[in-house]
Coordinates of N, CA, C and O in Angstrom, one line a residue:
K1 N 136.7 43.1 -218.2 CA 136.2 42.2 -217.2 C 134.7 42.4 -217.1 O 134.1 43.4 -217.3
A2 N 134.1 41.3 -216.7 CA 132.6 41.3 -216.6 C 132.1 42.2 -215.5 O 131.2 42.9 -215.7
K3 N 132.9 42.3 -214.4 CA 132.5 43.2 -213.3 C 132.4 44.6 -213.7 O 131.5 45.4 -213.4
D4 N 133.5 45.0 -214.4 CA 133.5 46.4 -214.9 C 132.4 46.7 -215.9 O 131.8 47.8 -215.9
R5 N 132.2 45.7 -216.8 CA 131.1 45.9 -217.8 C 129.7 46.1 -217.1 O 128.9 46.9 -217.5
I6 N 129.5 45.2 -216.1 CA 128.2 45.3 -215.4 C 128.1 46.6 -214.6 O 127.0 47.3 -214.7
C7 N 129.1 47.0 -214.0 CA 129.1 48.3 -213.2 C 129.0 49.5 -214.0 O 128.4 50.5 -213.6
N8 N 129.5 49.5 -215.2 CA 129.6 50.7 -216.1 C 128.5 50.8 -217.1 O 128.4 51.7 -217.9
S9 N 127.7 49.8 -217.3 CA 126.6 49.8 -218.3 C 125.3 50.0 -217.7 O 125.1 49.8 -216.5
Y10 N 124.3 50.3 -218.5 CA 122.9 50.4 -218.0 C 122.4 49.1 -217.7 O 122.7 48.1 -218.4
P11 N 121.5 49.0 -216.7 CA 120.8 47.7 -216.4 C 120.0 47.3 -217.6 O 119.5 48.1 -218.4
P12 N 119.7 46.0 -217.7 CA 118.8 45.5 -218.8 C 117.4 46.0 -218.6 O 117.0 46.4 -217.5
S13 N 116.6 46.0 -219.6 CA 115.2 46.4 -219.5 C 114.3 45.5 -220.3 O 114.8 44.8 -221.2
L14 N 113.1 45.6 -220.1 CA 112.1 44.8 -220.8 C 111.4 45.7 -221.8 O 111.2 46.9 -221.5
S15 N 110.8 45.1 -222.8 CA 110.1 45.9 -223.8 C 108.6 45.9 -223.4 O 108.0 44.9 -223.0
N16 N 108.0 47.1 -223.6 CA 106.6 47.2 -223.4 C 105.7 46.5 -224.4 O 104.5 46.3 -224.2
E17 N 106.4 46.1 -225.5 CA 105.6 45.4 -226.5 C 105.2 44.0 -226.1 O 104.2 43.4 -226.4
K18 N 106.1 43.3 -225.2 CA 105.8 42.0 -224.8 C 105.3 41.9 -223.4 O 104.6 40.9 -223.0
W19 N 105.7 42.8 -222.6 CA 105.4 42.8 -221.1 C 104.4 43.9 -220.8 O 104.4 45.0 -221.4
S20 N 103.7 43.8 -219.7 CA 102.7 44.8 -219.2 C 103.5 46.0 -218.7 O 104.7 45.9 -218.3
V21 N 102.9 47.2 -218.7 CA 103.5 48.4 -218.2 C 103.9 48.2 -216.7 O 105.0 48.6 -216.3
E22 N 103.1 47.5 -215.9 CA 103.3 47.3 -214.5 C 104.5 46.4 -214.3 O 105.4 46.6 -213.5
C23 N 104.6 45.3 -215.2 CA 105.8 44.4 -215.1 C 107.1 45.1 -215.4 O 108.1 44.9 -214.7
V24 N 107.1 45.9 -216.5 CA 108.3 46.6 -216.9 C 108.7 47.6 -215.8 O 109.9 47.6 -215.5
D25 N 107.8 48.3 -215.2 CA 108.1 49.2 -214.2 C 108.6 48.5 -212.9 O 109.6 48.9 -212.3
F26 N 108.0 47.4 -212.5 CA 108.5 46.6 -211.4 C 109.9 46.1 -211.6 O 110.8 46.3 -210.7
V27 N 110.2 45.5 -212.7 CA 111.6 45.0 -213.0 C 112.6 46.2 -213.0 O 113.7 46.1 -212.5
G28 N 112.2 47.3 -213.6 CA 113.0 48.5 -213.6 C 113.4 48.9 -212.2 O 114.5 49.3 -212.0
K29 N 112.4 48.9 -211.3 CA 112.7 49.3 -210.0 C 113.6 48.3 -209.2 O 114.4 48.7 -208.4
C30 N 113.5 47.1 -209.6 CA 114.4 46.1 -209.0 C 115.9 46.2 -209.5 O 116.8 45.8 -208.8
L31 N 116.1 46.7 -210.7 CA 117.4 46.8 -211.3 C 118.1 48.1 -211.2 O 119.2 48.3 -211.8
V32 N 117.6 49.0 -210.4 CA 118.3 50.3 -210.2 C 119.6 50.0 -209.5 O 119.6 49.3 -208.4
K33 N 120.7 50.5 -210.0 CA 122.0 50.2 -209.5 C 122.3 50.9 -208.2 O 122.9 50.3 -207.2
N34 N 121.9 52.1 -208.1 CA 122.1 52.9 -206.9 C 121.2 52.4 -205.7 O 120.0 52.6 -205.8
V35 N 121.8 51.9 -204.7 CA 121.1 51.3 -203.6 C 120.2 52.3 -202.9 O 119.1 52.0 -202.5
K36 N 120.6 53.6 -202.9 CA 119.8 54.6 -202.2 C 118.5 54.9 -203.1 O 117.5 55.4 -202.5
E37 N 118.6 54.7 -204.4 CA 117.4 54.9 -205.2 C 116.6 53.7 -205.5 O 115.4 53.8 -205.9
R38 N 117.1 52.5 -205.3 CA 116.4 51.2 -205.5 C 115.3 51.0 -204.5 O 115.5 51.3 -203.3
W39 N 114.2 50.5 -204.9 CA 113.1 50.3 -204.0 C 113.5 49.1 -203.1 O 114.1 48.2 -203.5
S40 N 113.0 49.2 -201.8 CA 113.2 48.2 -200.9 C 112.2 47.0 -201.1 O 111.2 47.2 -201.9
A41 N 112.4 45.9 -200.5 CA 111.5 44.8 -200.6 C 110.1 45.2 -200.1 O 109.1 44.8 -200.7
S42 N 110.0 45.9 -199.1 CA 108.7 46.4 -198.6 C 108.0 47.3 -199.6 O 106.8 47.1 -199.8
E43 N 108.8 48.2 -200.2 CA 108.2 49.0 -201.3 C 107.7 48.2 -202.5 O 106.7 48.4 -203.0
L44 N 108.6 47.2 -202.9 CA 108.2 46.4 -204.0 C 107.0 45.6 -203.7 O 106.2 45.3 -204.7
M45 N 106.8 45.1 -202.5 CA 105.6 44.4 -202.2 C 104.3 45.2 -202.3 O 103.2 44.7 -202.5
E46 N 104.4 46.5 -202.3 CA 103.3 47.4 -202.5 C 103.1 47.9 -204.0 O 102.2 48.6 -204.3
H47 N 104.0 47.4 -204.8 CA 103.9 47.8 -206.3 C 102.6 47.2 -206.9 O 102.3 46.1 -206.5
P48 N 102.0 47.9 -207.8 CA 100.8 47.4 -208.4 C 100.9 46.0 -209.1 O 100.0 45.2 -209.0
F49 N 102.1 45.7 -209.6 CA 102.3 44.4 -210.3 C 102.2 43.3 -209.3 O 101.6 42.3 -209.5
V50 N 102.9 43.5 -208.1 CA 102.8 42.5 -207.1 C 101.5 42.4 -206.5 O 100.9 41.3 -206.3
K51 N 100.8 43.5 -206.2 CA 99.5 43.4 -205.6 C 98.5 42.8 -206.5 O 97.7 42.0 -206.0
E52 N 98.5 43.1 -207.8 CA 97.6 42.4 -208.7 C 97.9 40.9 -208.9 O 97.0 40.1 -209.0
S53 N 99.2 40.6 -208.9 CA 99.6 39.2 -209.0 C 99.1 38.4 -207.8 O 98.5 37.3 -207.9
I54 N 99.2 39.0 -206.6 CA 98.7 38.3 -205.4 C 97.2 38.2 -205.4 O 96.7 37.1 -205.1
R55 N 96.5 39.2 -205.9 CA 95.1 39.2 -206.0 C 94.6 38.1 -206.9 O 93.7 37.3 -206.6
R56 N 95.3 37.9 -208.1 CA 95.0 36.9 -209.0 C 95.2 35.5 -208.5 O 94.4 34.6 -208.7
I57 N 96.3 35.3 -207.7 CA 96.6 34.0 -207.1 C 95.5 33.7 -206.1 O 95.0 32.5 -206.1
Q58 N 95.1 34.6 -205.3 CA 94.1 34.3 -204.3 C 92.8 34.1 -204.9 O 92.0 33.2 -204.5
Q59 N 92.4 34.8 -206.0 CA 91.2 34.7 -206.6 C 91.1 33.4 -207.5 O 90.1 32.7 -207.5
D60 N 92.1 33.2 -208.3 CA 92.1 32.2 -209.3 C 92.8 30.9 -208.9 O 92.6 29.9 -209.6
G61 N 93.6 30.9 -207.9 CA 94.3 29.7 -207.5 C 95.2 29.2 -208.5 O 95.2 28.0 -208.8
Y62 N 96.1 30.0 -209.1 CA 97.1 29.6 -210.0 C 96.5 29.2 -211.4 O 97.2 28.5 -212.1
S63 N 95.3 29.5 -211.7 CA 94.8 29.0 -213.0 C 95.4 29.7 -214.2 O 95.3 29.2 -215.3
E64 N 96.0 30.9 -214.1 CA 96.6 31.6 -215.2 C 98.0 31.9 -214.8 O 98.3 32.2 -213.7
P65 N 98.9 31.9 -215.8 CA 100.3 32.3 -215.5 C 100.4 33.7 -215.2 O 99.6 34.5 -215.7
L66 N 101.2 34.1 -214.2 CA 101.4 35.5 -213.9 C 102.1 36.3 -215.0 O 101.9 37.4 -215.2
I67 N 103.1 35.6 -215.6 CA 103.9 36.2 -216.7 C 104.0 35.1 -217.8 O 104.3 34.0 -217.5
E68 N 103.6 35.5 -219.0 CA 103.7 34.6 -220.1 C 105.1 34.7 -220.7 O 105.5 35.8 -221.0
L69 N 105.8 33.6 -220.8 CA 107.1 33.6 -221.4 C 107.1 33.2 -222.9 O 106.2 32.6 -223.4

């Protein structure tokens, strides 16, 4: 079953080759399965990836993509 597979496998991860270290770390913190270990929304808002993204939006006004796909 899909539920069993999701519950019993490691969460997906991003490669540092394509994504910034900050982005990889942020996504990793979002995907922690154990709720007691997962960062809260408040903690995630203080993550360097989010803070830098907000700074760029305020400074540049959406002139650059935050994440290149």
